[in-house]
């Protein structure tokens, strides 16, 4: 999700200012500036630096469900500290916030459709008509790894799925833990064959699927990027039984590394559990005594499938935290990957 937002919105600026913006970006390191409040770091999903042929500009992706007042304060602090143009990517923000961004002259880009940047002298509502690569961009997005295909990759890389298997045996294995159709599994396996993660041996009843090297699989996924895996909300409810959720975020990473356990509880649930526990007045969860809400990740695919140590699968942990700004988290991700004889590719995408 982060990668799509950054790439698409960077292309939008390139279409408006040909030759002014370079075709790459890098993650912003909070450690380069002093006195940034911890709550601001926790409220930011991602900041990237976009080199220009002059100085640089910055893309800010805030976490969903921030109030406008919080976003306004965060943007003001970052502009003051960075002393450069900070553009908010408003793709996940409520629609009612965009007029307020204009009113308070906070520059933003929305879904490669509109941009408001007074410092650049730009206000456009239909950027796509300037973009001659729209069809190519759509094809690139389609090539990303789907959530269920990533689930199979997670099983392969953590040895929950054998190196060589038949579709029928994998279907029987998965069906024990979650409901799935044969066609959905077949589609995901074809996707993994197409991108080189799996190879086909034999045909008919003797047809088997064989994984390529683990590091090669990891690098293919890292390079192609992922469709959105989950969305996030805050809540003061928790499912009554831990059988209905698994740990996520930094607390999950702490189970697989030497990272200290975070005081911020973060859990992962599937959409059906979210509807049962969190939606409506007939809430079936238990209310927490703490004033601090929990973070709930609502995953498209069942987070229990291939879970380990009561957490989402370590591969899914990595891809949910790969852009985290804290160096301790990045080192812990590398530690976790090393256990599975994997290493993070050096090339950032």
mmCIF file of C-alpha atoms in Angstrom:
data_model
loop_
_atom_site.group_PDB
_atom_site.id
_atom_site.type_symbol
_atom_site.label_atom_id
_atom_site.label_comp_id
_atom_site.label_asym_id
_atom_site.label_seq_id
_atom_site.Cartn_x
_atom_site.Cartn_y
_atom_site.Cartn_z
ATOM 1 C CA UNK A 1 0.000 0.000 0.000
ATOM 2 C CA UNK A 2 2.722 2.432 0.958
ATOM 3 C CA UNK A 3 4.710 1.647 -2.151
ATOM 4 C CA UNK A 4 1.676 2.166 -4.416
ATOM 5 C CA UNK A 5 0.885 5.527 -2.820
ATOM 6 C CA UNK A 6 4.441 6.792 -3.163
ATOM 7 C CA UNK A 7 5.042 5.530 -6.699
ATOM 8 C CA UNK A 8 1.720 6.763 -8.077
ATOM 9 C CA UNK A 9 1.927 10.182 -6.512
ATOM 10 C CA UNK A 10 5.559 10.618 -7.555
ATOM 11 C CA UNK A 11 4.532 9.882 -11.141
ATOM 12 C CA UNK A 12 1.791 12.495 -10.776
ATOM 13 C CA UNK A 13 4.364 15.164 -9.911
ATOM 14 C CA UNK A 14 6.635 13.994 -12.721
ATOM 15 C CA UNK A 15 3.782 14.415 -15.197
ATOM 16 C CA UNK A 16 3.257 18.014 -14.034
ATOM 17 C CA UNK A 17 6.968 18.878 -13.786
ATOM 18 C CA UNK A 18 8.816 16.816 -16.440
ATOM 19 C CA UNK A 19 12.484 16.417 -15.661
ATOM 20 C CA UNK A 20 12.310 18.068 -12.232
ATOM 21 C CA UNK A 21 11.832 15.036 -10.001
ATOM 22 C CA UNK A 22 14.150 12.035 -10.006
ATOM 23 C CA UNK A 23 12.620 8.588 -10.348
ATOM 24 C CA UNK A 24 13.614 7.264 -6.943
ATOM 25 C CA UNK A 25 13.084 8.055 -3.272
ATOM 26 C CA UNK A 26 14.407 7.009 0.107
ATOM 27 C CA UNK A 27 12.932 6.500 3.562
ATOM 28 C CA UNK A 28 13.179 9.458 5.915
ATOM 29 C CA UNK A 29 15.223 8.848 9.064
ATOM 30 C CA UNK A 30 13.674 10.486 12.139
ATOM 31 C CA UNK A 31 17.038 10.289 13.881
ATOM 32 C CA UNK A 32 18.355 13.066 11.639
ATOM 33 C CA UNK A 33 16.278 15.667 13.464
ATOM 34 C CA UNK A 34 15.990 16.302 17.182
ATOM 35 C CA UNK A 35 13.056 16.760 19.528
ATOM 36 C CA UNK A 36 10.363 15.013 17.479
ATOM 37 C CA UNK A 37 7.641 13.940 19.955
ATOM 38 C CA UNK A 38 7.146 10.180 20.165
ATOM 39 C CA UNK A 39 3.407 10.514 19.512
ATOM 40 C CA UNK A 40 4.183 12.139 16.145
ATOM 41 C CA UNK A 41 6.474 9.259 15.177
ATOM 42 C CA UNK A 42 3.719 6.830 16.164
ATOM 43 C CA UNK A 43 1.146 8.760 14.097
ATOM 44 C CA UNK A 44 3.180 8.677 10.897
ATOM 45 C CA UNK A 45 2.909 5.653 8.653
ATOM 46 C CA UNK A 46 5.718 6.669 6.308
ATOM 47 C CA UNK A 47 7.824 9.649 5.239
ATOM 48 C CA UNK A 48 9.950 9.495 2.103
ATOM 49 C CA UNK A 49 12.443 11.937 0.640
ATOM 50 C CA UNK A 50 11.989 12.808 -3.054
ATOM 51 C CA UNK A 51 15.202 14.229 -4.578
ATOM 52 C CA UNK A 52 14.772 17.095 -7.044
ATOM 53 C CA UNK A 53 17.278 18.920 -9.178
ATOM 54 C CA UNK A 54 17.173 21.633 -6.546
ATOM 55 C CA UNK A 55 16.739 20.447 -2.968
ATOM 56 C CA UNK A 56 14.206 17.789 -1.920
ATOM 57 C CA UNK A 57 10.536 17.472 -1.084
ATOM 58 C CA UNK A 58 8.924 15.064 1.359
ATOM 59 C CA UNK A 59 5.868 12.827 1.097
ATOM 60 C CA UNK A 60 4.022 12.315 4.401
ATOM 61 C CA UNK A 61 1.675 9.332 4.746
ATOM 62 C CA UNK A 62 -0.168 9.719 8.066
ATOM 63 C CA UNK A 63 -1.795 6.793 9.803
ATOM 64 C CA UNK A 64 -5.542 6.462 9.135
ATOM 65 C CA UNK A 65 -8.143 7.876 11.530
ATOM 66 C CA UNK A 66 -6.099 10.850 12.714
ATOM 67 C CA UNK A 67 -8.171 13.905 13.485
ATOM 68 C CA UNK A 68 -7.559 16.907 11.249
ATOM 69 C CA UNK A 69 -6.175 18.858 14.214
ATOM 70 C CA UNK A 70 -3.594 16.107 14.826
ATOM 71 C CA UNK A 71 -2.599 16.052 11.160
ATOM 72 C CA UNK A 72 -2.323 19.841 11.061
ATOM 73 C CA UNK A 73 -0.053 19.835 14.113
ATOM 74 C CA UNK A 74 2.107 16.981 12.764
ATOM 75 C CA UNK A 75 2.545 18.740 9.414
ATOM 76 C CA UNK A 76 3.459 22.021 11.120
ATOM 77 C CA UNK A 77 6.094 20.373 13.324
ATOM 78 C CA UNK A 78 7.660 18.485 10.395
ATOM 79 C CA UNK A 79 7.812 21.567 8.162
ATOM 80 C CA UNK A 80 9.425 23.511 10.990
ATOM 81 C CA UNK A 81 12.016 20.787 11.632
ATOM 82 C CA UNK A 82 12.744 19.756 8.046
ATOM 83 C CA UNK A 83 12.602 23.241 6.475
ATOM 84 C CA UNK A 84 11.403 21.827 3.151
ATOM 85 C CA UNK A 85 8.124 21.221 1.350
ATOM 86 C CA UNK A 86 6.119 18.390 2.985
ATOM 87 C CA UNK A 87 3.278 17.025 0.831
ATOM 88 C CA UNK A 88 0.585 14.975 2.566
ATOM 89 C CA UNK A 89 -0.598 11.879 0.677
ATOM 90 C CA UNK A 90 -4.305 12.087 1.431
ATOM 91 C CA UNK A 91 -5.387 8.766 -0.104
ATOM 92 C CA UNK A 92 -6.542 7.258 3.223
ATOM 93 C CA UNK A 93 -7.840 10.438 4.817
ATOM 94 C CA UNK A 94 -11.571 11.167 5.219
ATOM 95 C CA UNK A 95 -12.970 13.155 2.282
ATOM 96 C CA UNK A 96 -14.120 15.911 4.654
ATOM 97 C CA UNK A 97 -10.481 16.688 5.504
ATOM 98 C CA UNK A 98 -9.423 17.684 1.977
ATOM 99 C CA UNK A 99 -11.277 21.028 1.944
ATOM 100 C CA UNK A 100 -9.660 21.771 5.317
ATOM 101 C CA UNK A 101 -6.231 21.049 3.855
ATOM 102 C CA UNK A 102 -6.918 23.679 1.213
ATOM 103 C CA UNK A 103 -8.350 26.132 3.747
ATOM 104 C CA UNK A 104 -5.258 25.911 5.946
ATOM 105 C CA UNK A 105 -2.907 25.761 2.934
ATOM 106 C CA UNK A 106 -1.465 22.347 3.718
ATOM 107 C CA UNK A 107 -0.090 20.885 0.453
ATOM 108 C CA UNK A 108 -1.376 17.422 -0.478
ATOM 109 C CA UNK A 109 -1.839 14.876 -3.259
ATOM 110 C CA UNK A 110 -4.911 12.660 -3.492
ATOM 111 C CA UNK A 111 -4.876 9.345 -5.386
ATOM 112 C CA UNK A 112 -2.974 10.672 -8.386
ATOM 113 C CA UNK A 113 -6.109 12.706 -9.140
ATOM 114 C CA UNK A 114 -5.604 16.085 -7.503
ATOM 115 C CA UNK A 115 -2.751 18.093 -6.075
ATOM 116 C CA UNK A 116 -2.707 21.279 -4.004
ATOM 117 C CA UNK A 117 0.767 22.742 -3.535
ATOM 118 C CA UNK A 118 0.820 26.561 -3.254
ATOM 119 C CA UNK A 119 4.614 26.548 -2.823
ATOM 120 C CA UNK A 120 4.917 24.962 -6.276
ATOM 121 C CA UNK A 121 2.174 27.146 -7.748
ATOM 122 C CA UNK A 122 0.032 24.086 -8.448
ATOM 123 C CA UNK A 123 -3.641 23.292 -7.999
ATOM 124 C CA UNK A 124 -4.957 20.543 -10.275
ATOM 125 C CA UNK A 125 -8.058 18.400 -10.047
ATOM 126 C CA UNK A 126 -7.452 15.970 -12.928
ATOM 127 C CA UNK A 127 -3.784 15.064 -13.095
ATOM 128 C CA UNK A 128 -4.373 11.839 -15.015
ATOM 129 C CA UNK A 129 -5.132 13.663 -18.257
ATOM 130 C CA UNK A 130 -1.493 14.777 -18.251
ATOM 131 C CA UNK A 131 -0.197 11.274 -17.587
ATOM 132 C CA UNK A 132 0.466 9.319 -20.779
ATOM 133 C CA UNK A 133 1.527 6.214 -18.853
ATOM 134 C CA UNK A 134 -1.806 5.466 -17.159
ATOM 135 C CA UNK A 135 -2.326 2.085 -18.850
ATOM 136 C CA UNK A 136 1.222 1.025 -18.060
ATOM 137 C CA UNK A 137 0.747 1.971 -14.411
ATOM 138 C CA UNK A 138 -2.393 -0.167 -14.170
ATOM 139 C CA UNK A 139 -0.466 -3.151 -15.495
ATOM 140 C CA UNK A 140 2.265 -2.629 -12.908
ATOM 141 C CA UNK A 141 -0.280 -2.603 -10.098
ATOM 142 C CA UNK A 142 -1.885 -5.803 -11.368
ATOM 143 C CA UNK A 143 1.476 -7.577 -11.167
ATOM 144 C CA UNK A 144 1.759 -7.080 -7.424
ATOM 145 C CA UNK A 145 1.546 -10.069 -5.112
ATOM 146 C CA UNK A 146 -2.019 -10.645 -3.878
ATOM 147 C CA UNK A 147 -2.756 -11.113 -0.136
ATOM 148 C CA UNK A 148 -3.548 -14.820 -0.461
ATOM 149 C CA UNK A 149 -0.480 -15.462 -2.627
ATOM 150 C CA UNK A 150 1.604 -13.789 0.112
ATOM 151 C CA UNK A 151 -0.052 -16.116 2.621
ATOM 152 C CA UNK A 152 1.253 -19.110 0.644
ATOM 153 C CA UNK A 153 4.688 -17.498 0.388
ATOM 154 C CA UNK A 154 4.664 -17.023 4.174
ATOM 155 C CA UNK A 155 3.928 -20.731 4.596
ATOM 156 C CA UNK A 156 6.748 -21.678 2.231
ATOM 157 C CA UNK A 157 9.402 -19.429 3.753
ATOM 158 C CA UNK A 158 8.646 -20.512 7.326
ATOM 159 C CA UNK A 159 8.498 -24.180 6.282
ATOM 160 C CA UNK A 160 4.819 -24.569 7.107
ATOM 161 C CA UNK A 161 4.385 -25.814 3.525
ATOM 162 C CA UNK A 162 6.715 -28.513 2.119
ATOM 163 C CA UNK A 163 9.231 -27.552 -0.585
ATOM 164 C CA UNK A 164 7.328 -29.793 -3.005
ATOM 165 C CA UNK A 165 3.579 -30.378 -2.811
ATOM 166 C CA UNK A 166 0.407 -31.057 -4.744
ATOM 167 C CA UNK A 167 -2.476 -28.598 -4.907
ATOM 168 C CA UNK A 168 -4.850 -31.146 -3.355
ATOM 169 C CA UNK A 169 -2.633 -31.744 -0.328
ATOM 170 C CA UNK A 170 -2.151 -28.008 0.230
ATOM 171 C CA UNK A 171 -5.905 -27.457 -0.011
ATOM 172 C CA UNK A 172 -6.504 -30.145 2.619
ATOM 173 C CA UNK A 173 -3.850 -28.603 4.881
ATOM 174 C CA UNK A 174 -5.271 -25.063 4.626
ATOM 175 C CA UNK A 175 -8.896 -26.183 4.963
ATOM 176 C CA UNK A 176 -8.190 -27.378 8.502
ATOM 177 C CA UNK A 177 -7.591 -23.782 9.595
ATOM 178 C CA UNK A 178 -9.743 -21.598 7.352
ATOM 179 C CA UNK A 179 -12.448 -21.754 4.701
ATOM 180 C CA UNK A 180 -11.135 -21.534 1.136
ATOM 181 C CA UNK A 181 -12.321 -22.483 -2.324
ATOM 182 C CA UNK A 182 -10.343 -24.663 -4.712
ATOM 183 C CA UNK A 183 -10.532 -21.913 -7.351
ATOM 184 C CA UNK A 184 -9.009 -19.294 -5.018
ATOM 185 C CA UNK A 185 -6.106 -21.574 -4.184
ATOM 186 C CA UNK A 186 -5.607 -22.501 -7.837
ATOM 187 C CA UNK A 187 -5.552 -18.821 -8.830
ATOM 188 C CA UNK A 188 -2.946 -17.971 -6.174
ATOM 189 C CA UNK A 189 -0.726 -20.892 -7.198
ATOM 190 C CA UNK A 190 -0.881 -19.848 -10.853
ATOM 191 C CA UNK A 191 0.113 -16.341 -9.778
ATOM 192 C CA UNK A 192 3.162 -17.707 -7.945
ATOM 193 C CA UNK A 193 4.140 -19.890 -10.916
ATOM 194 C CA UNK A 194 3.856 -16.915 -13.268
ATOM 195 C CA UNK A 195 6.214 -14.750 -11.219
ATOM 196 C CA UNK A 196 8.791 -17.527 -10.746
ATOM 197 C CA UNK A 197 8.196 -18.366 -7.092
ATOM 198 C CA UNK A 198 6.933 -21.877 -7.869
ATOM 199 C CA UNK A 199 7.860 -24.316 -10.627
ATOM 200 C CA UNK A 200 5.648 -27.070 -12.062
ATOM 201 C CA UNK A 201 6.838 -30.668 -12.288
ATOM 202 C CA UNK A 202 4.867 -33.318 -14.150
ATOM 203 C CA UNK A 203 1.236 -33.122 -15.252
ATOM 204 C CA UNK A 204 -2.188 -34.503 -14.490
ATOM 205 C CA UNK A 205 -2.488 -36.447 -11.204
ATOM 206 C CA UNK A 206 1.327 -36.467 -10.894
ATOM 207 C CA UNK A 207 1.665 -32.676 -11.136
ATOM 208 C CA UNK A 208 3.588 -31.150 -8.247
ATOM 209 C CA UNK A 209 4.648 -27.611 -7.392
ATOM 210 C CA UNK A 210 8.204 -26.935 -6.250
ATOM 211 C CA UNK A 211 9.442 -23.766 -4.621
ATOM 212 C CA UNK A 212 12.580 -22.018 -5.823
ATOM 213 C CA UNK A 213 15.241 -20.907 -3.323
ATOM 214 C CA UNK A 214 13.873 -19.134 -0.250
ATOM 215 C CA UNK A 215 15.963 -15.982 -0.766
ATOM 216 C CA UNK A 216 14.901 -15.809 -4.413
ATOM 217 C CA UNK A 217 11.235 -16.022 -3.372
ATOM 218 C CA UNK A 218 11.719 -13.295 -0.791
ATOM 219 C CA UNK A 219 13.410 -10.978 -3.286
ATOM 220 C CA UNK A 220 10.676 -11.505 -5.892
ATOM 221 C CA UNK A 221 7.992 -10.489 -3.392
ATOM 222 C CA UNK A 222 10.093 -7.576 -2.146
ATOM 223 C CA UNK A 223 10.615 -6.329 -5.707
ATOM 224 C CA UNK A 224 7.033 -6.734 -6.927
ATOM 225 C CA UNK A 225 5.414 -5.255 -3.840
ATOM 226 C CA UNK A 226 2.041 -6.159 -2.373
ATOM 227 C CA UNK A 227 -1.605 -5.323 -2.640
ATOM 228 C CA UNK A 228 -3.032 -3.819 0.555
ATOM 229 C CA UNK A 229 -2.979 -6.574 3.170
ATOM 230 C CA UNK A 230 -5.069 -4.998 5.923
ATOM 231 C CA UNK A 231 -6.628 -1.813 7.246
ATOM 232 C CA UNK A 232 -6.224 -0.413 10.742
ATOM 233 C CA UNK A 233 -8.562 0.975 13.388
ATOM 234 C CA UNK A 234 -8.308 1.877 17.059
ATOM 235 C CA UNK A 235 -10.607 0.284 19.638
ATOM 236 C CA UNK A 236 -11.035 -0.185 23.378
ATOM 237 C CA UNK A 237 -12.483 -3.682 22.834
ATOM 238 C CA UNK A 238 -10.626 -6.975 22.641
ATOM 239 C CA UNK A 239 -12.036 -10.353 21.540
ATOM 240 C CA UNK A 240 -12.924 -12.451 24.581
ATOM 241 C CA UNK A 241 -10.607 -15.292 23.596
ATOM 242 C CA UNK A 242 -7.095 -15.087 22.165
ATOM 243 C CA UNK A 243 -8.170 -17.861 19.807
ATOM 244 C CA UNK A 244 -9.968 -15.126 17.860
ATOM 245 C CA UNK A 245 -6.907 -12.965 17.176
ATOM 246 C CA UNK A 246 -3.131 -13.055 16.927
ATOM 247 C CA UNK A 247 -0.558 -10.472 17.906
ATOM 248 C CA UNK A 248 0.675 -8.036 15.283
ATOM 249 C CA UNK A 249 3.020 -5.068 14.919
ATOM 250 C CA UNK A 250 5.939 -4.537 17.303
ATOM 251 C CA UNK A 251 4.502 -6.931 19.909
ATOM 252 C CA UNK A 252 4.508 -9.686 17.300
ATOM 253 C CA UNK A 253 8.069 -8.826 16.278
ATOM 254 C CA UNK A 254 9.124 -8.991 19.953
ATOM 255 C CA UNK A 255 8.062 -12.675 19.982
ATOM 256 C CA UNK A 256 10.569 -13.423 17.210
ATOM 257 C CA UNK A 257 13.495 -11.188 18.187
ATOM 258 C CA UNK A 258 15.136 -9.385 21.082
ATOM 259 C CA UNK A 259 12.958 -6.306 20.611
ATOM 260 C CA UNK A 260 11.367 -5.128 23.857
ATOM 261 C CA UNK A 261 7.608 -5.674 24.047
ATOM 262 C CA UNK A 262 5.708 -2.509 23.180
ATOM 263 C CA UNK A 263 3.168 -1.014 25.569
ATOM 264 C CA UNK A 264 0.919 -0.463 22.536
ATOM 265 C CA UNK A 265 -1.158 -3.610 22.028
ATOM 266 C CA UNK A 266 -1.670 -4.411 18.349
ATOM 267 C CA UNK A 267 -3.683 -7.394 17.132
ATOM 268 C CA UNK A 268 -4.676 -8.929 13.810
ATOM 269 C CA UNK A 269 -8.153 -10.290 13.016
ATOM 270 C CA UNK A 270 -9.964 -11.405 9.903
ATOM 271 C CA UNK A 271 -12.919 -9.332 8.677
ATOM 272 C CA UNK A 272 -15.549 -11.791 10.000
ATOM 273 C CA UNK A 273 -14.085 -11.563 13.516
ATOM 274 C CA UNK A 274 -13.962 -7.784 13.271
ATOM 275 C CA UNK A 275 -17.660 -7.628 12.400
ATOM 276 C CA UNK A 276 -18.566 -9.983 15.233
ATOM 277 C CA UNK A 277 -16.452 -8.343 17.924
ATOM 278 C CA UNK A 278 -16.104 -4.669 17.060
ATOM 279 C CA UNK A 279 -19.048 -3.551 14.927
ATOM 280 C CA UNK A 280 -22.501 -2.600 16.117
ATOM 281 C CA UNK A 281 -24.023 -2.430 19.565
ATOM 282 C CA UNK A 282 -23.983 -6.172 20.144
ATOM 283 C CA UNK A 283 -20.288 -6.102 20.896
ATOM 284 C CA UNK A 284 -18.939 -9.527 21.839
ATOM 285 C CA UNK A 285 -15.536 -8.399 23.056
ATOM 286 C CA UNK A 286 -14.354 -7.276 26.460
ATOM 287 C CA UNK A 287 -13.707 -3.644 27.323
ATOM 288 C CA UNK A 288 -10.139 -2.789 28.289
ATOM 289 C CA UNK A 289 -9.497 -0.972 31.542
ATOM 290 C CA UNK A 290 -6.718 1.088 29.984
ATOM 291 C CA UNK A 291 -7.347 4.525 28.480
ATOM 292 C CA UNK A 292 -4.919 3.635 25.691
ATOM 293 C CA UNK A 293 -6.775 2.087 22.735
ATOM 294 C CA UNK A 294 -5.499 -1.019 20.997
ATOM 295 C CA UNK A 295 -4.571 -1.062 17.323
ATOM 296 C CA UNK A 296 -6.641 -3.551 15.333
ATOM 297 C CA UNK A 297 -5.356 -4.754 11.963
ATOM 298 C CA UNK A 298 -8.214 -6.114 9.846
ATOM 299 C CA UNK A 299 -6.568 -8.551 7.442
ATOM 300 C CA UNK A 300 -8.010 -9.642 4.104
ATOM 301 C CA UNK A 301 -6.765 -13.177 4.759
ATOM 302 C CA UNK A 302 -7.022 -15.139 8.005
ATOM 303 C CA UNK A 303 -4.039 -14.084 10.194
ATOM 304 C CA UNK A 304 -4.273 -17.409 12.082
ATOM 305 C CA UNK A 305 -3.237 -19.349 8.967
ATOM 306 C CA UNK A 306 0.499 -20.195 9.285
ATOM 307 C CA UNK A 307 0.706 -18.095 12.473
ATOM 308 C CA UNK A 308 3.616 -18.799 14.840
ATOM 309 C CA UNK A 309 3.911 -18.197 18.597
ATOM 310 C CA UNK A 310 0.501 -16.538 18.705
ATOM 311 C CA UNK A 311 1.529 -13.934 16.111
ATOM 312 C CA UNK A 312 0.913 -13.427 12.435
ATOM 313 C CA UNK A 313 3.464 -15.239 10.308
ATOM 314 C CA UNK A 314 6.971 -13.673 10.506
ATOM 315 C CA UNK A 315 6.982 -12.975 6.765
ATOM 316 C CA UNK A 316 3.765 -11.002 7.157
ATOM 317 C CA UNK A 317 5.265 -9.257 10.185
ATOM 318 C CA UNK A 318 8.168 -8.152 8.007
ATOM 319 C CA UNK A 319 6.013 -6.746 5.214
ATOM 320 C CA UNK A 320 3.748 -4.946 7.701
ATOM 321 C CA UNK A 321 6.742 -3.255 9.384
ATOM 322 C CA UNK A 322 9.291 -2.955 6.568
ATOM 323 C CA UNK A 323 8.952 0.847 6.384
ATOM 324 C CA UNK A 324 9.054 1.435 10.143
ATOM 325 C CA UNK A 325 11.199 4.465 11.010
ATOM 326 C CA UNK A 326 12.736 3.034 14.216
ATOM 327 C CA UNK A 327 16.211 1.579 13.686
ATOM 328 C CA UNK A 328 15.634 -0.910 16.536
ATOM 329 C CA UNK A 329 12.642 -2.313 14.675
ATOM 330 C CA UNK A 330 14.670 -2.606 11.461
ATOM 331 C CA UNK A 331 17.454 -4.481 13.262
ATOM 332 C CA UNK A 332 14.896 -6.791 14.879
ATOM 333 C CA UNK A 333 13.332 -7.501 11.475
ATOM 334 C CA UNK A 334 16.749 -8.530 10.186
ATOM 335 C CA UNK A 335 17.228 -10.738 13.258
ATOM 336 C CA UNK A 336 13.869 -12.407 12.643
ATOM 337 C CA UNK A 337 14.632 -12.999 8.955
ATOM 338 C CA UNK A 338 18.033 -14.488 9.778
ATOM 339 C CA UNK A 339 16.311 -17.263 11.765
ATOM 340 C CA UNK A 340 14.720 -18.369 8.476
ATOM 341 C CA UNK A 341 18.012 -17.880 6.585
ATOM 342 C CA UNK A 342 16.658 -14.823 4.807
ATOM 343 C CA UNK A 343 18.157 -11.391 4.401
ATOM 344 C CA UNK A 344 16.527 -8.154 3.407
ATOM 345 C CA UNK A 345 17.443 -7.091 -0.150
ATOM 346 C CA UNK A 346 19.753 -4.100 -0.122
ATOM 347 C CA UNK A 347 17.871 -2.310 -2.882
ATOM 348 C CA UNK A 348 14.951 -0.261 -1.534
ATOM 349 C CA UNK A 349 11.846 -0.162 -3.721
#
